[in-house]
mmCIF file of C-alpha atoms in Angstrom:
data_model
loop_
_atom_site.group_PDB
_atom_site.id
_atom_site.type_symbol
_atom_site.label_atom_id
_atom_site.label_comp_id
_atom_site.label_asym_id
_atom_site.label_seq_id
_atom_site.Cartn_x
_atom_site.Cartn_y
_atom_site.Cartn_z
ATOM 1 C CA MET R 91 51.941 191.819 257.144
ATOM 2 C CA LEU R 92 51.406 195.283 258.514
ATOM 3 C CA PRO R 93 48.362 197.240 257.760
ATOM 4 C CA VAL R 94 48.983 200.181 255.034
ATOM 5 C CA ASP R 95 48.199 202.839 257.698
ATOM 6 C CA SER R 96 50.868 201.648 260.002
ATOM 7 C CA ASN R 97 53.604 204.361 261.191
ATOM 8 C CA ILE R 98 56.661 203.037 259.886
ATOM 9 C CA ALA R 99 60.590 204.323 260.738
ATOM 10 C CA ILE R 100 63.739 203.074 259.267
ATOM 11 C CA VAL R 101 66.589 204.314 261.069
ATOM 12 C CA GLY R 102 69.732 204.234 258.877
ATOM 13 C CA ALA R 103 69.912 205.706 255.518
ATOM 14 C CA GLY R 104 72.715 203.832 253.858
ATOM 15 C CA VAL R 105 71.865 201.396 251.155
ATOM 16 C CA SER R 106 69.698 199.106 253.285
ATOM 17 C CA GLY R 107 67.629 201.824 254.720
ATOM 18 C CA LEU R 108 67.081 203.378 251.265
ATOM 19 C CA LEU R 109 66.192 200.149 249.273
ATOM 20 C CA LEU R 110 63.814 199.356 252.327
ATOM 21 C CA ALA R 111 61.807 202.656 252.456
ATOM 22 C CA ASN R 112 61.919 202.483 248.685
ATOM 23 C CA GLU R 113 60.300 198.964 248.568
ATOM 24 C CA LEU R 114 57.941 199.962 251.389
ATOM 25 C CA ILE R 115 56.425 202.901 249.594
ATOM 26 C CA GLN R 116 56.099 200.964 246.298
ATOM 27 C CA ARG R 117 53.691 198.799 248.292
ATOM 28 C CA GLY R 118 51.728 201.421 249.608
ATOM 29 C CA TYR R 119 53.410 202.346 253.295
ATOM 30 C CA LYS R 120 54.259 205.636 254.231
ATOM 31 C CA VAL R 121 57.709 205.739 255.852
ATOM 32 C CA HIS R 122 59.768 208.021 258.099
ATOM 33 C CA LEU R 123 63.655 207.391 256.977
ATOM 34 C CA ILE R 124 65.760 208.802 259.513
ATOM 35 C CA GLY R 125 69.445 209.128 259.376
ATOM 36 C CA PRO R 126 72.075 211.878 257.577
ATOM 37 C CA LYS R 127 72.783 211.474 253.884
ATOM 38 C CA ASP R 128 75.400 209.032 253.358
ATOM 39 C CA GLN R 129 78.130 210.566 251.142
ATOM 40 C CA LYS R 130 80.443 208.002 251.102
ATOM 41 C CA THR R 131 82.160 206.058 248.096
ATOM 42 C CA GLN R 132 81.290 202.568 248.034
ATOM 43 C CA LEU R 133 81.321 199.537 245.719
ATOM 44 C CA LEU R 134 79.046 196.699 246.663
ATOM 45 C CA GLY R 135 79.815 193.430 245.580
ATOM 46 C CA THR R 136 77.047 190.428 245.482
ATOM 47 C CA TRP R 137 75.886 187.149 243.988
ATOM 48 C CA ARG R 138 72.608 186.929 242.385
ATOM 49 C CA SER R 139 70.918 183.908 241.026
ATOM 50 C CA THR R 140 68.439 185.975 238.968
ATOM 51 C CA LEU R 141 67.863 189.081 237.065
ATOM 52 C CA THR R 142 69.042 192.250 239.241
ATOM 53 C CA PRO R 143 65.842 193.778 240.967
ATOM 54 C CA GLU R 144 65.342 197.591 240.470
ATOM 55 C CA PRO R 145 66.766 199.985 241.329
ATOM 56 C CA GLN R 146 69.950 198.355 241.542
ATOM 57 C CA ASN R 147 70.042 197.305 237.879
ATOM 58 C CA ASP R 148 70.789 200.882 236.794
ATOM 59 C CA TYR R 149 74.078 201.058 238.869
ATOM 60 C CA VAL R 150 75.529 197.649 237.906
ATOM 61 C CA LEU R 151 79.448 198.328 237.085
ATOM 62 C CA GLY R 152 80.058 194.835 236.189
ATOM 63 C CA SER R 153 78.545 191.239 235.792
ATOM 64 C CA TRP R 154 80.475 188.042 235.545
ATOM 65 C CA LYS R 155 79.459 184.256 235.632
ATOM 66 C CA ALA R 156 83.220 183.278 235.162
ATOM 67 C CA TRP R 157 86.372 184.697 235.991
ATOM 68 C CA ASP R 158 90.187 184.034 235.907
ATOM 69 C CA PHE R 159 92.882 185.004 238.424
ATOM 70 C CA ARG R 160 96.609 184.246 239.253
ATOM 71 C CA PHE R 161 98.085 183.724 242.403
ATOM 72 C CA ALA R 162 101.773 182.565 243.217
ATOM 73 C CA GLY R 163 102.370 182.158 239.296
ATOM 74 C CA GLN R 164 99.379 179.824 239.312
ATOM 75 C CA ALA R 165 95.973 180.468 237.326
ATOM 76 C CA PHE R 166 92.665 179.527 238.453
ATOM 77 C CA SER R 167 89.601 179.721 237.006
ATOM 78 C CA HIS R 168 86.095 180.271 238.726
ATOM 79 C CA PHE R 169 82.852 179.379 237.232
ATOM 80 C CA GLY R 170 79.367 180.468 238.519
ATOM 81 C CA SER R 171 76.639 177.876 237.590
ATOM 82 C CA HIS R 172 73.839 179.004 239.461
ATOM 83 C CA TYR R 173 74.873 182.491 240.238
ATOM 84 C CA ARG R 174 76.469 185.407 238.767
ATOM 85 C CA TYR R 175 79.022 188.069 240.511
ATOM 86 C CA GLU R 176 77.974 191.698 240.210
ATOM 87 C CA VAL R 177 79.631 195.119 241.171
ATOM 88 C CA ILE R 178 77.197 197.892 241.837
ATOM 89 C CA ASP R 179 78.037 201.430 242.307
ATOM 90 C CA GLY R 180 76.699 201.984 245.943
ATOM 91 C CA LYS R 181 77.180 205.915 246.088
ATOM 92 C CA ALA R 182 75.382 206.280 242.815
ATOM 93 C CA MET R 183 72.591 204.193 243.590
ATOM 94 C CA ARG R 184 72.156 205.878 247.260
ATOM 95 C CA LEU R 185 71.921 209.370 245.676
ATOM 96 C CA GLY R 186 69.461 208.083 243.186
ATOM 97 C CA LEU R 187 67.134 206.372 245.926
ATOM 98 C CA GLU R 188 67.564 209.698 247.976
ATOM 99 C CA GLU R 189 66.291 211.567 244.914
ATOM 100 C CA THR R 190 63.301 209.669 244.453
ATOM 101 C CA LEU R 191 62.288 209.143 247.981
ATOM 102 C CA TYR R 192 62.993 212.904 248.790
ATOM 103 C CA SER R 193 60.272 213.953 246.218
ATOM 104 C CA ASP R 194 57.982 211.077 247.091
ATOM 105 C CA PRO R 195 54.942 212.338 249.819
ATOM 106 C CA ASN R 196 55.058 208.993 251.338
ATOM 107 C CA CYS R 197 58.309 209.277 252.621
ATOM 108 C CA THR R 198 59.070 211.886 255.511
ATOM 109 C CA ARG R 199 62.688 212.396 255.348
ATOM 110 C CA HIS R 200 64.565 213.011 258.797
ATOM 111 C CA PHE R 201 68.510 214.016 258.222
ATOM 112 C CA GLU R 202 69.216 213.757 261.775
ATOM 113 C CA HIS R 203 70.872 210.934 264.143
ATOM 114 C CA VAL R 204 68.947 209.157 266.080
ATOM 115 C CA VAL R 205 70.341 209.324 269.811
ATOM 116 C CA GLY R 206 67.941 206.604 271.267
ATOM 117 C CA ILE R 207 65.205 204.280 270.634
ATOM 118 C CA SER R 208 62.672 203.242 273.263
ATOM 119 C CA GLN R 209 59.946 200.756 273.534
ATOM 120 C CA THR R 210 56.772 200.590 275.082
ATOM 121 C CA GLU R 211 54.594 197.589 274.955
ATOM 122 C CA PHE R 212 53.022 198.578 271.645
ATOM 123 C CA LYS R 213 54.884 201.486 270.102
ATOM 124 C CA TYR R 214 58.340 202.835 269.658
ATOM 125 C CA THR R 215 59.670 206.125 269.700
ATOM 126 C CA ALA R 216 63.008 207.424 268.070
ATOM 127 C CA ALA R 217 64.708 210.449 269.901
ATOM 128 C CA LEU R 218 66.479 212.566 267.348
ATOM 129 C CA GLU R 219 69.696 214.448 267.835
ATOM 130 C CA GLU R 220 68.416 218.020 267.597
ATOM 131 C CA HIS R 221 64.536 218.048 267.221
ATOM 132 C CA GLU R 222 61.605 216.408 269.146
ATOM 133 C CA ALA R 223 61.435 212.523 268.834
ATOM 134 C CA ILE R 224 59.285 210.657 266.740
ATOM 135 C CA ASP R 225 56.710 208.616 268.698
ATOM 136 C CA ASN R 226 53.834 206.204 268.114
ATOM 137 C CA ILE R 227 55.819 204.211 265.760
ATOM 138 C CA ASP R 228 54.233 200.940 265.158
ATOM 139 C CA PHE R 229 57.071 199.180 263.407
ATOM 140 C CA LEU R 230 60.978 200.479 263.532
ATOM 141 C CA VAL R 231 63.699 199.066 261.619
ATOM 142 C CA ASP R 232 67.269 199.920 262.263
ATOM 143 C CA THR R 233 69.571 199.380 259.653
ATOM 144 C CA ARG R 234 72.703 201.050 261.028
ATOM 145 C CA PRO R 235 75.877 198.856 260.958
ATOM 146 C CA PRO R 236 76.815 197.374 264.650
ATOM 147 C CA GLU R 237 79.582 199.099 266.563
ATOM 148 C CA ARG R 238 83.103 197.725 265.756
ATOM 149 C CA ALA R 239 86.460 197.853 267.503
ATOM 150 C CA GLU R 240 88.991 199.979 266.015
ATOM 151 C CA GLY R 241 90.721 198.433 263.104
ATOM 152 C CA CYS R 242 87.983 195.705 262.691
ATOM 153 C CA CYS R 243 86.637 195.187 259.468
ATOM 154 C CA ILE R 244 82.757 194.004 258.860
ATOM 155 C CA GLN R 245 82.031 191.815 255.634
ATOM 156 C CA GLN R 246 78.579 190.864 254.755
ATOM 157 C CA PHE R 247 78.504 187.654 252.785
ATOM 158 C CA PHE R 248 75.018 186.773 252.497
ATOM 159 C CA GLY R 249 72.028 189.375 252.149
ATOM 160 C CA PHE R 250 68.410 189.164 251.283
ATOM 161 C CA TYR R 251 66.501 191.487 249.208
ATOM 162 C CA LEU R 252 62.955 192.567 250.701
#
């Protein structure tokens, strides 16, 4: 476990970065959240085995343990014996988290792109697009999606909530 006075940076201000920043701040850490505000429309689908954690609970659009669908004239039924499927309004959740984090004194929000990350033996530095770099970072998490080829679709089938 990191000491609470650690200098933590999260690169990427999408769903993952915002949720991680929110969780760390609730645990008493100070966080640098780096990346432009994400304005894209996004619906998130996920399987849950327990109650939906905060803050996602406020943004659930639907939740199912059973559903039917038709394909090629045949009806199929699915049942989740241990899990339920949820759809979350990702854009509304991101905007709500941004508002919460922007007003929290333990979150330093940088709205620029990171153009490089370097590492010494014990510290990280995040070079920003237009301003000075953020250095002396003890722990850095890069939540940005990987680069992908043109026309390629990335789908995540399993995720962890920290």
